[in-house]
Every structure is written in structure tokens, then in C-alpha cells.
Amino acid sequence: MLGKQKKAIITMLSAMLVMSTVAACTSNNGKTNNTATPKPTAATTTNNTAEGGETTTGIDTSKKVELQFYMLGNAPKDLPQVEKQVNEWLLEDLNATVKFNYTTWTDWDQKYKLLLSTGQDVDLIFTAEWTQYQQYAKNGAFLPLDDILPVAAPKLYEFVPQDMWDAVRIDGNIYTVPATYKEYVTGGFVWREDLRQKYDLPKPVDLASFEAYLDGVKKNESNIQPVALGGAIDATLEDSLMELHRQRVGALPYGLHAEYSDPTNMVGYWGSAEHLEDLKTYKRWADNGYFSKNELNETDSNQDKLINGSAAAIFSDNPTRYNSTLNQMKSLHPDWELAYHPFGITNGFATPVHPIHNGFAIPKNSKNAERALAFYELLVTDERYNLLTSYGFEGVNYEVDGNGHYQMIGDNSTNGFPREAMNSWAWRNPEYMIFEPSYDGVEAIFNALDEIQVPDIYTGFAEDYSSYQAERAALEQVEKQYLFPLMAGLVDDIEGGLNTFMEKANQAGLEKIQAAYKEQWLQYLKESGYN
Amino acid sequence: MKIKEDSSTKWFRLISYVVVILGSLLCLLPFLLIVSASLTSNAEIINEGYKLIPSHFTIDAYKIVFMFPEELLRAYGVTTFVTVVGTGLGLLMMTMAGYVLQRKDFKYRNFFSFVIYFTTLFGGGLVPYYMLITNYLQFSNTMNALIWPSLMTPFLIILMRSFINSAVPDEVIESAKIDGANDFLIYFRVVMPLAVPGLATVGLFLALHYWNDWFNSALFINDATKYQLQFYLYNIINTSNFMNNIGAGAGVVLSGPVPSESMKMAMAVVVTGPILLLYPFIQRYFVKGLTIGAVKG
């Protein structure tokens, strides 16, 4: 008996040991392999047959429906109140209610993919070029809107200019409703103007003057890192430099390069003489201590560093974010100054955001496509809906001051609905938009860029990487392993390092990817008439 | 008379003490860093990095965290509820399964054991799992999605099966049967009391699993009032990570409050603190459970 008991304890203990060592590896098993007893809850869509409801559009609204609305990001605290009010109006207008769902920023891309690929009950979902709208549309995740737009949302169809509708077409069909608010998300130098004046440094307008500024900061302020780049060095360093210095048409992947003025002439940038030259520039910056040796492991945001005074510049940021950095810095250090120089001024051209940049699409599984579109029309064109979902309740969350400026009541941590807290980027309506007083600075930049604006020809391109998916993943690894340290100035022998990188990249299939991409790109240019 | 220790024993003891003390200090250090960072001002963390002893002591971070405690408290409530219900239900179901699987008179026990074991080796992957929970079971946005998926963990069932097999002799079950007990009576009155050490072990693992779970919230919960505690915390960190990683080209400016470094740490303390205080007590019962089982013959 005792022996058996002892054996049992030993079994348990050893099992525990094994368990604790493999816990890390098996932590997902419990999630993916369990059988669960079915226990259906009430279906999410309520299909009550309620009669009545004012029909404002040419669609059938006799049946009451609940629309599932999906947006990225975190829901604001006051969302339930806003949703209640919207539903009150919506029940009257369209005999429908809406449920605003927010994905949070945790694994948002995975969730986005699951929502679209597993046939979920989704009626409206956010699209942008950075959520791969082009790929999803090409693969048939969304419903073509051409036919139902004039029927379900005639006002919206009028409201959005025809050229924007055309610009979001993928393979000839409209899949998303673009936002009409015009903004620029192009890059520009951000620097500490008070330091620049104090040490009489040149104003950064191009690479040379920027370097001179960094050098001056380094010499005079030993405690401040001249430029903050962060871990995503491919975007903050290479893409910024390409945009400023080599006038790249867009953030082309796979080390490809084509100038804006000559988009058909697409060449490999990685491994070229220009690439070597740029890598030497980065190396010089690293050696001179303009950025940290540990930059790749940095977790604080570049903006935070500027706000708190541990860095003196950001290589590239867009006007809106520059403005928000400026405001945050001013609230902590009123005597400091920031300044901004858009790359567009140096290059002589700037591209406003492509209509794809912010939009809402209807997934092909939607059961209430017409009603969803009609609701979206209200969201954009009806002032009540638009203001409420953009700024919250007037008098509770915000007020409009004498100059027509937006004024938040309380501050970020006490207000349950800060400005655009529902991430209402896509349903911004320029006619109703109200801005914070500090927006004047952004508007001035936008106005300057308006004078030199040219259309964005890159974003409309829908890459189809199905034929080189494996190579793509391999290349990404190679890039992280061999190119990142090279850019961060951690490799002494640049030429040797570049050769190694190119060798590994070619083994991973760089040439195949580039050739396939270029073919698609030229095809796109031909179809869209840009060449 | 005291037995004199020879020098090798002394040395052994000295070295063991040193190793164990160093080890525990190493384990303690990260936690101390979190606590001290939560008491440091945010500007100091960004400018000078994390330090064990902050030069400017401040409790601002805690003030902000507790300005609106309802979200945090609600997440606590959800996690506590899920942990208690899930552990209770899970223990019941897994011991039942383990008990049945080890009964010699259950003809297909090997087949069923294999089926359960098979799922630990070959899983369907994320997409089928997601579809099962959302499309077929319609669990999304309910507590069900947080509780059901972990109720029958194959590894723990098999653990329970082998434990009951070795801790409860067949003879005991037979004699209970002769005394006129039915299967449920045998299970509740004979097997369960003998399997207490197993229950303690499996229960602890299950409870820890439920307490630490964030993945199910991330996948299935859209309603902010049903976030689990760990997800609530994880999401805060992810939001600032997202802001750092999204390129300037995306043009995303979030208007909501983005927590500062010291605030993140304060939240970590608030979230881990209570369970950390609870742990020694659970552990005591856990050890007790083991020894009770050991003494009884």
C-alpha cells in the first residue's frame, strides 16, 4: 500500500517537473485542442419582424436588423452611451441597430484576417493600405459596391468625388468607401528648434544640413541623443532616406527602387552603389554617435524621447503626428520648441493620401449589405451621426469655442471620449470637421504642400504575392538578420557585410521576387495610365 | 552529543546556500525593478533608464491608475469568476474522465485515451479552432469563450488517469462495490478523497492557466467589459507598441490616453500583487495535499 502511495507521489512530482519545463511549449495546446460541449447562446443577429420604420432610402427596411460594425483599436470609455444614442436614431431612420466592435491593437492583424476569412457576421469593416486592403479586395474578401451604392447610399455616392471612387477600384470594382478628408502623411524632419537657435545650427532641409544639425547637437549637448530612430530601422532610416534623398515613388518593398518622376524604371536598390553610399552614411552617423549603438533594441517611442528631451530630432514624421508631439511636449516643457520641414518642400512635390488610405468595406459574408451601406451614408453625411461618433457628446465630451475650434472637456485621462476616440478616420467629413486650435500649424503645412501636390501612384497598386510567398518570408528573415545590423552601423566592414547580405538575399529568392513584383508593377502602371 | 559534521558537508551546505540565495535574488530582481519603476517619474525612466532606486520618488502613476479603477476592477472580477468557475468545472470533468479511463472494466478505455492523447499531437490550428468557437458554438463575446476551451486539457486528463490508477487500488473500488455503492458514489466518496494530491496539482495548474490566459480574450471578446485581467494589461502594452511600430506613412494618431512607462509598471504591480500574496497560501494547501496523501496508507 505504502509503496503504491509513494509511487503515486513520485509520478505526480515527476509529472509536475515535466509539466513545468514544457509548459512554455504546450501553453497553446490547451487552447487549440480542446473539445467543448456545444452550448449555443442567442444568435448575435436579432431578426425580429418589426413593422414600420421610416424609409429614407430606396431599400427594404421592413425587417429590423443589427449591424456588426468593426473598427481597429481600443473602444473609448463612453462608447456604450454613444452607441445607445446612435441606435435610437438609427431605429427611426433605418429600422436597424448597430453594434460597434473594436479589435484592440493586440494581434489586430491576425484578428482582421480571421474576421474576414472565417465567414464571421461582419457588416462594415475598416480598410487601409496598411491593413492590406488591396490584397483582400483582390482575393475577394469584400463585396463589390458598384451596383448597390446608387441604390442604398445615393447621397454618399454623390458626396465622394468620382475620381476617388475610381482610385479605390481593384480589378475594376469598388470595394471600399473612401474618406474624403485630404491630408498628407508624407515625411519631414522634426527637430528641437530652441536647441538649433541656441547653438546657431543650420535648419535641416536636406541630408547635409540635417547631418550638420545632428553634429551640432552632439557636440554641444552630450546628454541628448541627436536623432531617435527606434527598432523599426528599415522604416525610420531607409524609407525616410529614400523618400527624401532618392525621391522614391512609395515605400516599395524588397529593396526595389523607382523614382517618382520615372516609375517604370524599376531597379534593384539593395546591393547597388547608391545603397552602399547610403549604408556608409548610416555608419558615419552611428560612429559619430548620432544614434545609440543599442538602437535596434529600443522600446521607447521616438516621439516620447523627443517629448522628454532625451533625443533632439526625428528623421521623418508626418505633419499630424509632429503636431501631436509638439502639443505633448509643450504641456510638459513650455519653453522648448519644435520645428518641422516637410521633405516635399525639398523635393518639389508631395503626394496627398491616396483614397485607399482610409475606408470602410462590406465583407462578402454580410447579410445586410444594403442597410450597412445606408448606415455608413448616415455616418458620413448626417451631421448628427458624424459629430457624435467623431467627438462625443457636445457639452459632455467637448465644446466648440468662439473661433469654431474643438475644445476638450477635462483631459485625456478624465474624458471618456477624446477627439476621434472611435478612430473615426474613415468617416471624417470635411464639412463637419472641427479641429483643435493647434491644428492651424498642420493646416499651414498642408497648404504649403497643396501647392506642389501630385497624385500618389504607388498606393493603388495591389501586389499579388501568392507565387512567391515562401521566398517573401525567407527574405524577411534575411533582412532582419543581415541588413538591420548593417543599417544600425553595427558592422565594421560595410562592403563585406553588404555582399554577405546580398548573397543570403539571393539565396532566399530575392531575384525571383523582384522580377515578379516588377512585372506586376509595370502591368499596373500600364493599366492605370501612369507611364 | 552532537554529531560533528565533516568539512565536506559544511562546504556543501555553504555552497548550496550561496547558490540558492543568489538564485532567489535573481528571481526577485526583475520584480523589484518593476516596483521601483512604478514609483519613478516617467521622464526619469525615459531620460535615464530603469533604476533600482529612483532619484525622484513619486506615486503619480498609481494615482492615474486608480483615478478610474472600474475597468481594472471589472477585469479582476472577470478573471476571478473565470478562474473559480473554470477550475471547479474543469476539475470535476477531468477527474471524471480520468477515473473512467482507468477503470479496467471500461472496454474502450484505450481507444478513448488515444483519441484524447491524439489531440495533443495533432491540432487543427487556429482557423478551425476560431471557426468552431465563433461559428458553430456562437461563443464570441461571452464568458463561455473564456471558460469552455480549457475545461478538458488532454495532458491533465492523462495525468489524472495515471494518478488515479496508481493512487486508488482496484481492490478499494471492488470492496466499495460489494458494499453496494454505485459508480457515482464510488467516484465521490472513495476515489475523490484518495485523489486529493492529484486534485491539488491539477487544480493549481488549471487555476494558473485560467488566471494567466489572455489569448481567448484577444480572439473572442470585443466587449471591453469582459476583458480578462491579463488581456487588459497586455493590450495596454500592445497599444503603445503599435504606436511605435506603425510607420509615419500610416498617419495614425491615437487620441486616447497612451500610458507612460511608469504607468505600465504600476499596472503590472496592481495586477500581480494580490495573486502574489495569495500564492503562499495556495502553495501551503498544495503541499499539505501532497503530504496527506503520503501518510495515509
CSV table of C-alpha atoms in Angstrom, one decimal, chain A residues 6-349:
chain,number,residue,atom,x,y,z
A,6,LYS,CA,4.9,6.6,-2.7
A,7,LYS,CA,4.9,5.7,-6.4
A,8,ALA,CA,2.0,7.9,-6.9
A,9,ILE,CA,3.7,10.8,-5.3
A,10,ILE,CA,6.8,10.2,-7.4
A,11,THR,CA,4.6,10.0,-10.5
A,12,MET,CA,3.0,13.3,-9.6
A,13,LEU,CA,6.2,15.1,-8.8
A,14,SER,CA,7.9,14.0,-12.0
A,15,ALA,CA,4.9,14.8,-14.0
A,16,MET,CA,4.9,18.3,-12.4
A,17,LEU,CA,8.6,18.7,-13.3
A,18,VAL,CA,8.0,17.7,-16.9
A,19,MET,CA,5.0,19.9,-16.9
A,20,SER,CA,6.7,23.0,-15.7
A,21,THR,CA,9.6,22.5,-18.2
A,22,VAL,CA,7.3,22.0,-21.2
A,23,ALA,CA,4.7,24.5,-20.0
A,24,ALA,CA,6.1,27.1,-22.4
A,25,CYS,CA,5.9,24.8,-25.4
A,26,THR,CA,2.5,23.4,-24.6
A,27,SER,CA,0.8,26.5,-23.5
A,28,ASN,CA,-1.1,26.7,-26.7
A,29,ASN,CA,-2.2,23.1,-26.8
A,30,GLY,CA,-4.9,23.7,-24.2
A,31,LYS,CA,-6.3,26.3,-26.4
A,32,THR,CA,-6.3,24.7,-29.8
A,33,ASN,CA,-7.1,21.1,-29.0
A,34,ASN,CA,-9.9,21.0,-26.6
A,35,THR,CA,-13.3,19.7,-27.2
A,36,ALA,CA,-16.0,21.8,-25.9
A,37,THR,CA,-19.6,20.9,-25.4
A,38,PRO,CA,-21.9,22.9,-27.6
A,39,LYS,CA,-24.0,25.4,-25.8
A,40,PRO,CA,-25.3,27.8,-28.3
A,41,THR,CA,-26.1,31.2,-27.0
A,42,ALA,CA,-28.5,33.6,-28.5
A,43,ALA,CA,-27.5,34.4,-32.1
A,44,THR,CA,-25.9,37.8,-32.4
A,45,THR,CA,-28.3,39.0,-35.1
A,46,THR,CA,-31.8,39.6,-33.9
A,47,ASN,CA,-34.3,39.1,-36.7
A,48,ASN,CA,-37.4,40.4,-35.1
A,49,THR,CA,-40.1,41.1,-37.7
A,50,ALA,CA,-40.9,44.6,-36.6
A,51,GLU,CA,-43.1,46.6,-39.0
A,52,GLY,CA,-42.8,50.2,-39.7
A,53,GLY,CA,-39.7,52.5,-39.7
A,54,GLU,CA,-39.4,55.5,-41.9
A,55,THR,CA,-37.8,54.6,-45.3
A,56,THR,CA,-35.4,57.2,-46.3
A,57,THR,CA,-33.7,55.3,-49.0
A,58,GLY,CA,-34.7,53.0,-51.8
A,59,ILE,CA,-34.0,49.8,-49.8
A,60,ASP,CA,-36.2,47.4,-48.0
A,61,THR,CA,-36.1,48.2,-44.2
A,62,SER,CA,-39.2,46.3,-43.1
A,63,LYS,CA,-37.2,43.8,-41.1
A,64,LYS,CA,-35.2,45.0,-38.1
A,65,VAL,CA,-31.6,44.1,-38.2
A,66,GLU,CA,-28.5,44.5,-36.0
A,67,LEU,CA,-25.4,45.7,-38.0
A,68,GLN,CA,-22.0,44.5,-36.9
A,69,PHE,CA,-19.5,47.3,-37.3
A,70,TYR,CA,-15.8,46.5,-36.9
A,71,MET,CA,-13.0,49.1,-36.3
A,72,LEU,CA,-9.4,48.6,-35.3
A,73,GLY,CA,-8.1,49.8,-32.0
A,74,ASN,CA,-9.5,50.3,-28.5
A,75,ALA,CA,-13.0,51.3,-27.8
A,76,PRO,CA,-13.4,54.6,-25.9
A,77,LYS,CA,-14.9,54.6,-22.4
A,78,ASP,CA,-18.0,56.4,-23.4
A,79,LEU,CA,-18.8,54.1,-26.4
A,80,PRO,CA,-21.9,52.5,-24.8
A,81,GLN,CA,-23.6,55.9,-24.4
A,82,VAL,CA,-22.7,56.9,-28.0
A,83,GLU,CA,-23.9,53.5,-29.3
A,84,LYS,CA,-27.2,53.9,-27.4
A,85,GLN,CA,-27.8,57.3,-28.9
A,86,VAL,CA,-26.9,56.2,-32.4
A,87,ASN,CA,-29.2,53.2,-32.1
A,88,GLU,CA,-32.0,55.5,-31.0
A,89,TRP,CA,-31.7,57.5,-34.2
A,90,LEU,CA,-30.9,54.5,-36.4
A,91,LEU,CA,-34.0,52.6,-35.3
A,92,GLU,CA,-36.1,55.5,-36.6
A,93,ASP,CA,-34.1,56.1,-39.8
A,94,LEU,CA,-33.4,52.6,-41.0
A,95,ASN,CA,-35.1,50.2,-38.6
A,96,ALA,CA,-31.8,48.9,-37.5
A,97,THR,CA,-29.4,48.9,-34.7
A,98,VAL,CA,-25.6,48.9,-34.8
A,99,LYS,CA,-23.0,47.2,-32.6
A,100,PHE,CA,-19.6,48.9,-32.6
A,101,ASN,CA,-16.9,46.3,-32.2
A,102,TYR,CA,-13.3,47.2,-31.6
A,103,THR,CA,-10.5,44.7,-32.2
A,104,THR,CA,-7.9,46.4,-29.8
A,105,TRP,CA,-4.3,46.6,-31.0
A,106,THR,CA,-3.4,43.2,-29.7
A,107,ASP,CA,-2.8,40.9,-32.7
A,108,TRP,CA,-5.1,43.2,-34.7
A,109,ASP,CA,-3.8,41.9,-38.0
A,110,GLN,CA,-4.4,38.3,-37.1
A,111,LYS,CA,-7.9,39.1,-35.9
A,112,TYR,CA,-8.6,41.1,-39.0
A,113,LYS,CA,-7.6,38.1,-41.1
A,114,LEU,CA,-9.8,35.8,-39.0
A,115,LEU,CA,-12.8,38.0,-39.2
A,116,LEU,CA,-12.6,38.2,-43.0
A,117,SER,CA,-11.6,34.6,-43.7
A,118,THR,CA,-13.9,32.6,-41.4
A,119,GLY,CA,-17.2,34.0,-42.5
A,120,GLN,CA,-18.0,36.0,-39.4
A,121,ASP,CA,-21.0,38.2,-39.2
A,122,VAL,CA,-19.4,41.4,-40.1
A,123,ASP,CA,-21.3,44.2,-42.0
A,124,LEU,CA,-18.8,47.0,-42.1
A,125,ILE,CA,-15.0,46.9,-41.6
A,126,PHE,CA,-12.2,49.4,-41.8
A,127,THR,CA,-9.8,49.2,-44.7
A,128,ALA,CA,-6.5,50.9,-45.4
A,129,GLU,CA,-3.4,50.3,-47.4
A,130,TRP,CA,-1.7,49.2,-44.1
A,131,THR,CA,-4.4,46.6,-43.5
A,132,GLN,CA,-3.7,45.2,-47.0
A,133,TYR,CA,-7.0,46.4,-48.5
A,134,GLN,CA,-5.6,45.8,-52.0
A,135,GLN,CA,-4.8,42.2,-51.3
A,136,TYR,CA,-8.0,41.4,-49.5
A,137,ALA,CA,-10.0,43.0,-52.3
A,138,LYS,CA,-8.1,41.2,-54.9
A,139,ASN,CA,-8.8,37.9,-53.1
A,140,GLY,CA,-12.5,38.5,-52.9
A,141,ALA,CA,-12.9,39.3,-49.2
A,142,PHE,CA,-15.2,42.3,-49.9
A,143,LEU,CA,-18.4,42.8,-51.7
A,144,PRO,CA,-18.3,44.9,-54.9
A,145,LEU,CA,-20.2,48.0,-54.2
A,146,ASP,CA,-20.8,49.4,-57.7
A,147,ASP,CA,-24.4,48.2,-58.0
A,148,ILE,CA,-25.7,48.8,-54.5
A,149,LEU,CA,-24.1,52.2,-53.9
A,150,PRO,CA,-26.5,54.2,-56.1
A,151,VAL,CA,-29.5,52.3,-54.6
A,152,ALA,CA,-28.6,52.1,-50.9
A,153,ALA,CA,-26.5,55.2,-50.5
A,154,PRO,CA,-27.2,57.7,-53.2
A,155,LYS,CA,-26.1,60.7,-51.1
A,156,LEU,CA,-22.8,59.1,-50.3
A,157,TYR,CA,-22.3,58.2,-53.9
A,158,GLU,CA,-22.8,61.8,-54.8
A,159,PHE,CA,-20.7,63.1,-51.9
A,160,VAL,CA,-17.5,61.2,-52.7
A,161,PRO,CA,-16.0,62.6,-56.0
A,162,GLN,CA,-15.9,60.2,-58.9
A,163,ASP,CA,-12.1,60.2,-59.2
A,164,MET,CA,-11.9,58.9,-55.7
A,165,TRP,CA,-14.3,56.1,-56.5
A,166,ASP,CA,-12.1,55.3,-59.5
A,167,ALA,CA,-8.9,55.4,-57.4
A,168,VAL,CA,-10.1,52.7,-55.0
A,169,ARG,CA,-11.1,50.3,-57.8
A,170,ILE,CA,-9.3,47.0,-57.6
A,171,ASP,CA,-9.7,44.9,-60.8
A,172,GLY,CA,-12.4,47.3,-61.9
A,173,ASN,CA,-14.6,47.1,-58.9
A,174,ILE,CA,-15.2,49.5,-56.0
A,175,TYR,CA,-14.8,47.6,-52.7
A,176,THR,CA,-14.5,50.4,-50.2
A,177,VAL,CA,-15.9,53.8,-49.4
A,178,PRO,CA,-13.0,56.2,-49.3
A,179,ALA,CA,-12.7,59.0,-46.9
A,180,THR,CA,-12.8,62.5,-48.5
A,181,TYR,CA,-10.7,64.3,-45.9
A,182,LYS,CA,-7.5,65.3,-47.6
A,183,GLU,CA,-4.3,65.1,-45.6
A,184,TYR,CA,-0.6,64.4,-46.1
A,185,VAL,CA,1.2,61.6,-44.3
A,186,THR,CA,4.5,62.3,-46.1
A,187,GLY,CA,7.6,62.6,-44.1
A,188,GLY,CA,9.5,65.6,-42.8
A,189,PHE,CA,12.3,66.5,-40.4
A,190,VAL,CA,11.3,67.1,-36.8
A,191,TRP,CA,13.8,68.9,-34.6
A,192,ARG,CA,14.3,70.9,-31.5
A,193,GLU,CA,14.1,74.5,-32.7
A,194,ASP,CA,15.3,76.0,-29.4
A,195,LEU,CA,18.5,73.9,-29.5
A,196,ARG,CA,19.1,74.8,-33.1
A,197,GLN,CA,18.8,78.5,-32.3
A,198,LYS,CA,20.8,78.3,-29.2
A,199,TYR,CA,23.8,76.8,-31.0
A,200,ASP,CA,23.2,78.6,-34.3
A,201,LEU,CA,22.9,75.4,-36.3
A,202,PRO,CA,21.7,75.1,-39.9
A,203,LYS,CA,18.0,74.5,-40.5
A,204,PRO,CA,17.6,70.9,-41.7
A,205,VAL,CA,16.2,70.9,-45.2
A,206,ASP,CA,18.2,68.1,-46.8
A,207,LEU,CA,20.5,65.3,-45.8
A,208,ALA,CA,23.6,67.5,-45.5
A,209,SER,CA,22.0,70.2,-43.3
A,210,PHE,CA,20.3,67.5,-41.2
A,211,GLU,CA,23.7,65.9,-40.6
A,212,ALA,CA,25.2,69.3,-39.7
A,213,TYR,CA,22.3,69.8,-37.2
A,214,LEU,CA,22.9,66.4,-35.6
A,215,ASP,CA,26.6,67.1,-35.4
A,216,GLY,CA,26.0,70.4,-33.7
A,217,VAL,CA,23.7,68.8,-31.1
A,218,LYS,CA,26.2,66.0,-30.5
A,219,LYS,CA,29.0,68.5,-29.9
A,220,ASN,CA,27.0,70.8,-27.6
A,221,GLU,CA,24.6,68.5,-25.7
A,222,SER,CA,26.4,65.4,-24.6
A,223,ASN,CA,23.3,64.0,-22.8
A,224,ILE,CA,21.0,64.2,-25.7
A,225,GLN,CA,20.9,61.7,-28.4
A,226,PRO,CA,20.8,63.7,-31.7
A,227,VAL,CA,18.3,61.5,-33.5
A,228,ALA,CA,15.8,58.9,-32.4
A,229,LEU,CA,15.3,56.0,-34.8
A,230,GLY,CA,13.9,53.1,-32.8
A,231,GLY,CA,13.9,49.4,-33.6
A,232,ALA,CA,12.0,49.6,-36.9
A,233,ILE,CA,15.1,51.0,-38.5
A,234,ASP,CA,14.0,49.9,-42.0
A,235,ALA,CA,11.1,52.3,-41.9
A,236,THR,CA,12.7,55.1,-39.9
A,237,LEU,CA,16.0,55.2,-41.6
A,238,GLU,CA,15.9,53.5,-45.0
A,239,ASP,CA,12.4,54.5,-46.1
A,240,SER,CA,12.9,58.1,-44.8
A,241,LEU,CA,16.1,58.4,-46.7
A,242,MET,CA,14.7,57.0,-49.8
A,243,GLU,CA,11.7,59.4,-49.6
A,244,LEU,CA,13.9,62.4,-49.0
A,245,HIS,CA,17.1,61.7,-50.9
A,246,ARG,CA,16.1,59.4,-53.8
A,247,GLN,CA,12.5,60.6,-54.4
A,248,ARG,CA,11.2,57.0,-54.3
A,249,VAL,CA,7.7,56.6,-55.6
A,250,GLY,CA,6.4,55.0,-52.4
A,251,ALA,CA,7.6,52.6,-49.7
A,252,LEU,CA,8.5,49.9,-52.2
A,253,PRO,CA,9.3,46.5,-50.7
A,254,TYR,CA,12.1,44.0,-51.4
A,255,GLY,CA,14.8,46.6,-51.9
A,256,LEU,CA,13.3,47.9,-55.1
A,257,HIS,CA,13.5,51.5,-56.3
A,258,ALA,CA,11.8,53.6,-58.8
A,259,GLU,CA,11.8,57.4,-58.8
A,260,TYR,CA,8.5,59.2,-58.8
A,261,SER,CA,9.4,61.0,-62.0
A,262,ASP,CA,10.2,57.8,-63.8
A,263,PRO,CA,8.1,55.0,-62.2
A,264,THR,CA,8.6,52.5,-65.0
A,265,ASN,CA,12.3,52.4,-64.5
A,266,MET,CA,12.3,50.0,-61.5
A,267,VAL,CA,15.7,48.8,-60.4
A,268,GLY,CA,17.2,46.9,-57.5
A,269,TYR,CA,18.4,49.2,-54.8
A,270,TRP,CA,19.9,46.7,-52.5
A,271,GLY,CA,23.4,46.0,-53.4
A,272,SER,CA,23.7,48.9,-55.7
A,273,ALA,CA,26.3,51.7,-55.5
A,274,GLU,CA,23.7,54.0,-54.1
A,275,HIS,CA,22.8,51.5,-51.4
A,276,LEU,CA,26.5,51.2,-50.4
A,277,GLU,CA,26.7,55.0,-50.2
A,278,ASP,CA,23.7,55.3,-48.0
A,279,LEU,CA,24.9,52.5,-45.7
A,280,LYS,CA,28.1,54.4,-45.3
A,281,THR,CA,26.1,57.5,-44.3
A,282,TYR,CA,24.3,55.4,-41.7
A,283,LYS,CA,27.6,54.0,-40.5
A,284,ARG,CA,29.0,57.5,-40.2
A,285,TRP,CA,26.0,58.6,-38.2
A,286,ALA,CA,26.4,55.7,-35.9
A,287,ASP,CA,30.1,56.2,-35.5
A,288,ASN,CA,29.6,59.8,-34.7
A,289,GLY,CA,27.1,58.8,-32.0
A,290,TYR,CA,24.1,60.5,-33.6
A,291,PHE,CA,22.1,57.4,-32.6
A,292,SER,CA,22.6,54.8,-30.0
A,293,LYS,CA,24.6,51.5,-30.5
A,294,ASN,CA,21.6,49.9,-29.0
A,295,GLU,CA,19.0,51.4,-31.3
A,296,LEU,CA,17.7,48.1,-32.6
A,297,ASN,CA,16.5,47.1,-29.1
A,298,GLU,CA,14.9,50.4,-28.3
A,299,THR,CA,11.3,50.2,-27.0
A,300,ASP,CA,10.5,53.8,-26.1
A,301,SER,CA,8.8,55.6,-28.9
A,302,ASN,CA,10.8,58.2,-30.8
A,303,GLN,CA,8.1,60.8,-30.1
A,304,ASP,CA,8.3,60.0,-26.3
A,305,LYS,CA,12.1,60.6,-26.4
A,306,LEU,CA,11.6,64.0,-28.1
A,307,ILE,CA,8.9,65.0,-25.7
A,308,ASN,CA,11.0,64.2,-22.7
A,309,GLY,CA,14.2,65.7,-24.1
A,310,SER,CA,16.4,62.6,-24.5
A,311,ALA,CA,16.5,63.0,-28.3
A,312,ALA,CA,16.8,66.1,-30.4
A,313,ALA,CA,15.3,65.0,-33.7
A,314,ILE,CA,13.2,62.5,-35.6
A,315,PHE,CA,14.4,61.8,-39.1
A,316,SER,CA,10.9,61.6,-40.6
A,317,ASP,CA,7.4,62.0,-39.3
A,318,ASN,CA,4.1,63.1,-40.8
A,319,PRO,CA,2.7,66.6,-40.1
A,320,THR,CA,-0.2,65.4,-37.9
A,321,ARG,CA,1.9,63.3,-35.7
A,322,TYR,CA,4.5,66.1,-35.5
A,323,ASN,CA,1.8,68.4,-34.3
A,324,SER,CA,0.7,66.0,-31.6
A,325,THR,CA,4.3,65.5,-30.5
A,326,LEU,CA,4.6,69.3,-30.3
A,327,ASN,CA,1.5,69.6,-28.1
A,328,GLN,CA,2.5,66.9,-25.7
A,329,MET,CA,6.0,68.5,-25.4
A,330,LYS,CA,4.5,71.9,-24.8
A,331,SER,CA,2.4,70.6,-22.0
A,332,LEU,CA,5.5,69.3,-20.2
A,333,HIS,CA,8.1,71.8,-21.2
A,334,PRO,CA,6.5,75.1,-22.3
A,335,ASP,CA,9.9,76.7,-23.1
A,336,TRP,CA,11.0,74.1,-25.6
A,337,GLU,CA,10.4,74.5,-29.3
A,338,LEU,CA,9.9,72.0,-32.1
A,339,ALA,CA,10.1,72.7,-35.8
A,340,TYR,CA,9.2,70.8,-39.0
A,341,HIS,CA,10.4,70.7,-42.5
A,342,PRO,CA,8.4,68.5,-45.0
A,343,PHE,CA,10.5,66.6,-47.5
A,344,GLY,CA,8.1,67.7,-50.1
A,345,ILE,CA,9.4,71.2,-50.0
A,346,THR,CA,12.9,70.0,-50.6
A,347,ASN,CA,11.9,67.6,-53.4
A,348,GLY,CA,9.4,69.9,-55.0
A,349,PHE,CA,6.5,67.5,-54.9
